[in-house]
Coordinates of C-alpha atoms in Angstrom, one line a residue:
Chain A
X1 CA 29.1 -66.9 -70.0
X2 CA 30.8 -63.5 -70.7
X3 CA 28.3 -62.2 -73.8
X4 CA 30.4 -58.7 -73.3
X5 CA 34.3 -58.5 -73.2
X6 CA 36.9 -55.8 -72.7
X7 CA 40.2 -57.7 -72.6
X8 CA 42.1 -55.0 -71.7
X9 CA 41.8 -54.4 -67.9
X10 CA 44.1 -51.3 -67.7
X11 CA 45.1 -48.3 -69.6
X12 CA 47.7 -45.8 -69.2
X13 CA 47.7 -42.7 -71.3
X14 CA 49.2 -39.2 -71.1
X15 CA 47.1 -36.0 -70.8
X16 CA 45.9 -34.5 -74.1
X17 CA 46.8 -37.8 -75.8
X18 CA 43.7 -40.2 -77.5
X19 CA 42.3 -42.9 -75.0
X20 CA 41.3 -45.9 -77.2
X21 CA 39.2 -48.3 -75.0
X22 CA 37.9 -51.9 -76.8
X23 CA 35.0 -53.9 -76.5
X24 CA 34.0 -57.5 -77.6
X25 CA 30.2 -59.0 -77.7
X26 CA 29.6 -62.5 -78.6
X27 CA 25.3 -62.0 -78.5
X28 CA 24.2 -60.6 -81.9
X29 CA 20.8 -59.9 -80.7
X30 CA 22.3 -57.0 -79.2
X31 CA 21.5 -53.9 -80.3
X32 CA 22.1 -50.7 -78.4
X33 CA 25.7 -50.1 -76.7
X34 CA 26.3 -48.1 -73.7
X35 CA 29.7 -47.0 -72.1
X36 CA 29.9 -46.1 -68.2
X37 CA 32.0 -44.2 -66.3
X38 CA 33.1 -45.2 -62.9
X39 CA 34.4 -43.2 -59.7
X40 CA 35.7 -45.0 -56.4
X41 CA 32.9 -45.2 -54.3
X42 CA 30.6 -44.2 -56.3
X43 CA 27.7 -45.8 -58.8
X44 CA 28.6 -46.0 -62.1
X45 CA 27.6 -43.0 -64.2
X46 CA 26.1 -43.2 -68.1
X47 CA 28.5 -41.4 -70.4
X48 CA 27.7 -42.4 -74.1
X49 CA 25.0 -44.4 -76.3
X50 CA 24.7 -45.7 -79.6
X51 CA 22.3 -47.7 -81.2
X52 CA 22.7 -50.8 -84.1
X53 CA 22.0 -48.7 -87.0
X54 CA 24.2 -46.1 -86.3
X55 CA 28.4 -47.3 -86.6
X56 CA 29.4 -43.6 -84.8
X57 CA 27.9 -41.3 -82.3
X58 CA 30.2 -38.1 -80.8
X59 CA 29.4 -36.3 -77.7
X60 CA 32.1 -33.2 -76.8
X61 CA 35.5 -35.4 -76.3
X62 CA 33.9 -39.0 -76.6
X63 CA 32.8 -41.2 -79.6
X64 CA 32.3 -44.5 -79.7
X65 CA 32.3 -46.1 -83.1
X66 CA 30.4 -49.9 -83.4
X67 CA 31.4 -52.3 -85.8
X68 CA 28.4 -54.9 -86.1
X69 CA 30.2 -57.2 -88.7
X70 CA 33.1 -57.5 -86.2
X71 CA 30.6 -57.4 -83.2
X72 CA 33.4 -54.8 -81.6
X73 CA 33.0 -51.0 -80.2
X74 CA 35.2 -48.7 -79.0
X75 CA 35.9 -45.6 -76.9
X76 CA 37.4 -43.0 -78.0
X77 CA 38.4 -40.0 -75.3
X78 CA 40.2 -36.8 -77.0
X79 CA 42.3 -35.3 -75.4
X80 CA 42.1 -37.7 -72.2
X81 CA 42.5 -35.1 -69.0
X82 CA 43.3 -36.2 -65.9
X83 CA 39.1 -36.5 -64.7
X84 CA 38.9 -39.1 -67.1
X85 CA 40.6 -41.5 -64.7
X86 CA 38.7 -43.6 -63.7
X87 CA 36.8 -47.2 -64.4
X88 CA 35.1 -47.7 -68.0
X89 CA 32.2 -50.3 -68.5
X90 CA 31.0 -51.4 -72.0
X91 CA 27.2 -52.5 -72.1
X92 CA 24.7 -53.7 -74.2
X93 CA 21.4 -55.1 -74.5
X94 CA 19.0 -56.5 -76.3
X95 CA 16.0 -53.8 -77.3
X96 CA 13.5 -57.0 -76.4
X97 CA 14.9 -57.3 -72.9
X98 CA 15.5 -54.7 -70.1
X99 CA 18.5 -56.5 -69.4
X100 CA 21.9 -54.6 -69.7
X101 CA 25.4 -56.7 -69.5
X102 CA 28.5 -55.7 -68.5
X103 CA 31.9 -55.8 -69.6
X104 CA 34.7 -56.1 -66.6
X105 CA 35.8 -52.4 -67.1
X106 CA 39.2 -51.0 -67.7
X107 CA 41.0 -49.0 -66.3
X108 CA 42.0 -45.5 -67.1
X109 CA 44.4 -43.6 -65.8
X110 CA 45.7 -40.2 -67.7
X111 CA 49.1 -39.6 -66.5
X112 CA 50.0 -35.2 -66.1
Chain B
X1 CA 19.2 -33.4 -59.1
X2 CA 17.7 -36.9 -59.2
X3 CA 19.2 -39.6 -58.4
X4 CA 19.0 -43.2 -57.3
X5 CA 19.2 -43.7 -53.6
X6 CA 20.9 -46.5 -51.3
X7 CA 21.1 -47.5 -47.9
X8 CA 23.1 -48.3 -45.9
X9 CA 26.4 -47.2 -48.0
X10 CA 28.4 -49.3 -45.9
X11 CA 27.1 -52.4 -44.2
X12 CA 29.7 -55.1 -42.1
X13 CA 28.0 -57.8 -40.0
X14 CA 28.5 -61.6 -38.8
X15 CA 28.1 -64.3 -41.2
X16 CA 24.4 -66.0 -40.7
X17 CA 22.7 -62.3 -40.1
X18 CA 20.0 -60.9 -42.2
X19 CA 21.3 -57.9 -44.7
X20 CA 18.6 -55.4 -46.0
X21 CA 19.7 -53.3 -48.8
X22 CA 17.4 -49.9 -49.5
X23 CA 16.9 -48.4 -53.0
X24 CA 15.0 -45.8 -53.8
X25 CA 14.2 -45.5 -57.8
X26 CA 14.4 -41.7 -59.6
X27 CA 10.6 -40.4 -59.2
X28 CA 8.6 -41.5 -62.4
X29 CA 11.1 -44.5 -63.7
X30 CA 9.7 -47.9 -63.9
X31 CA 12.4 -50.2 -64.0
X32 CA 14.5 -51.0 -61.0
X33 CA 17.7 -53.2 -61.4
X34 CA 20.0 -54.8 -59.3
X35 CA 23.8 -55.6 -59.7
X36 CA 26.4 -56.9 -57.5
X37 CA 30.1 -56.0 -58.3
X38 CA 33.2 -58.1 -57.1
X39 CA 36.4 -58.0 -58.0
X40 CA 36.0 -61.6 -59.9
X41 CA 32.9 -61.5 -61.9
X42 CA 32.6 -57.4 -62.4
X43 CA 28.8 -56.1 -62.8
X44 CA 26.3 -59.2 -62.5
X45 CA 22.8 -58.4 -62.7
X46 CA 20.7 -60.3 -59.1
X47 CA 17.1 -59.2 -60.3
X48 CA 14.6 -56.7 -62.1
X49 CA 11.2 -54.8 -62.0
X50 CA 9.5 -53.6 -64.3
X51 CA 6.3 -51.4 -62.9
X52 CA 6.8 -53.2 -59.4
X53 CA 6.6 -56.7 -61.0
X54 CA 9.7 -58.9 -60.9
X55 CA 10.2 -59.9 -64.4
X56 CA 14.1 -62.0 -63.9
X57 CA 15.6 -62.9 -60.6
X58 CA 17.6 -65.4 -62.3
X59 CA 20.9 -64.0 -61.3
X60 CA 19.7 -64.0 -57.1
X61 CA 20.6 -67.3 -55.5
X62 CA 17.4 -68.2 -54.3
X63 CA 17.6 -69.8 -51.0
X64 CA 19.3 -66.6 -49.4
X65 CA 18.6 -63.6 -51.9
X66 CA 15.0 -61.7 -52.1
X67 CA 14.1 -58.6 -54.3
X68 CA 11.0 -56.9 -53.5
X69 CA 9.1 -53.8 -54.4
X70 CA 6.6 -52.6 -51.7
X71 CA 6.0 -49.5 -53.5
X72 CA 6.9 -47.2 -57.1
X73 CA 9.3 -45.3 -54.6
X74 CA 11.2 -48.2 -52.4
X75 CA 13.0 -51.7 -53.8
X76 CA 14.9 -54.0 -51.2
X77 CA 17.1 -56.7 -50.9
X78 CA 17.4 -59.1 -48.2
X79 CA 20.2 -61.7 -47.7
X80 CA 19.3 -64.0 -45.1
X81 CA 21.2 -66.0 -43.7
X82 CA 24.7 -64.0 -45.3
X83 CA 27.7 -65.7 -46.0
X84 CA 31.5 -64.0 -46.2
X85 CA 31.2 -64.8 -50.1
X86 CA 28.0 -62.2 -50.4
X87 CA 31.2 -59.4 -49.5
X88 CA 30.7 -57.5 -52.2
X89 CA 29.1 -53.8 -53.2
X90 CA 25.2 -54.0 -54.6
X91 CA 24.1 -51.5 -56.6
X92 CA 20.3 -50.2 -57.6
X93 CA 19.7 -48.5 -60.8
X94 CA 16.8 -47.3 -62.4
X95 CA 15.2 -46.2 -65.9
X96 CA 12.2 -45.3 -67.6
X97 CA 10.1 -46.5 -71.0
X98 CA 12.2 -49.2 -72.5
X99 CA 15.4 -48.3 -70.0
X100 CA 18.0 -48.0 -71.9
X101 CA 20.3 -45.9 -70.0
X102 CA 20.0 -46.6 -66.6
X103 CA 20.9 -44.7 -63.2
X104 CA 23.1 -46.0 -60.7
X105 CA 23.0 -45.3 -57.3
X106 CA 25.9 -45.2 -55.3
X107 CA 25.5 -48.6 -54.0
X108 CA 25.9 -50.4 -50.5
X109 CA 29.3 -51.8 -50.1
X110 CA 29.0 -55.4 -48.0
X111 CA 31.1 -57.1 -45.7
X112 CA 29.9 -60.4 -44.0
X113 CA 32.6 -61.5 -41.5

């Protein structure tokens, strides 16, 4: 049972243009959102939080804006530059459990 | 620069051998996850610590899948017998307090023939 979703699996932007990536929970016990960021061969890597009783949070090029009533988030990359390519992971968890799930990623690729 | 460690990066052996995975946690954090990533199901969590204590291994198929903590500093995970469907890359992360970002390692990437 898929309690995260990002129903797009691919993305294809050009450099110095806004990447726009979506994500869908069903569990509204959820309360604290995490995007990662994901290299080939490597772990994934923690790129941006926000919390329930925030709806924005900006760090340099990235925000991620939650909608609780629509139990949706979203990514926000400006300007995407070609190191953004790469795999993004929505997450989320309830603040009783230790438990994080994961959306099934898209994938970015910023075109030159 | 701490980070999560894993071994063996790459692992490919014969389907009915024993697999051990290695992870060690970032010095201090208390919570150790596992995850498995396939192309089908994307990140599923196996199994979790919490202080050394396994608090859900409700992901792990049982009969071939153990998570252990012998120490704060070294969590394993042992497939025994394997099977080609376990082909897959396992990845450790880590965090500390309530653990709510957590720190990937690079992971082990799995082949059972």
């Amino acid at each position: 049972d898929q309690q995260v979703k990002q129903n797009s699996p691919s993305l294809s932007v050009q450099e110095g243009r806004i990447s726009i990536l979506n994500c869908d929970y069903t569990n509204s016990m959820f309360d604290y959102f995490l995007w990662y960021k994901k290299y080939p061969a490597e772990g994934p890597t923690f790129l941006i939080s926000i919390s329930s009783i925030k709806d924005k949070n900006e760090d340099g090029r990235f925000t991620v804006f939650l909608n609780k009533s629509a139990k949706h988030l979203s990514l926000h990359i400006v300007p995407s530059q070609p190191g953004d390519s790469a795999v993004y992971f929505c997450a989320a968890r309830d603040s009783n459990d230790y438990k994080l799930s994961f959306g099934a990623g898209t994938t970015v690729t910023v075109r030159a | 620069d701490a980070r999560v460690t894993q071994t063996p990066r790459h692992k490919v052996t014969e389907m009915g051998q024993e697999v051990t995975m290695r992870c060690q946690p970032i010095l201090g954090h208390n919570t150790v996850f596992w995850y498995r990533q396939t192309m089908m199901q994307g990140l599923e969590l196996l199994a979790y610590f919490r202080n050394r204590a396994p608090l859900d291994d409700s992901g792990m198929p049982k009969d071939r899948f153990s998570a252990e903590m012998p120490d704060a500093t070294l969590a394993t995970l042992k497939i025994q017998p394997s099977e080609p469907r376990d082909s897959a890359v396992y990845f450790c992360a880590s965090g500390f307090g309530q653990a709510n970002i957590q720190y990937f390692g690079a992971g082990t990437r799995l082949s059972v023939l």
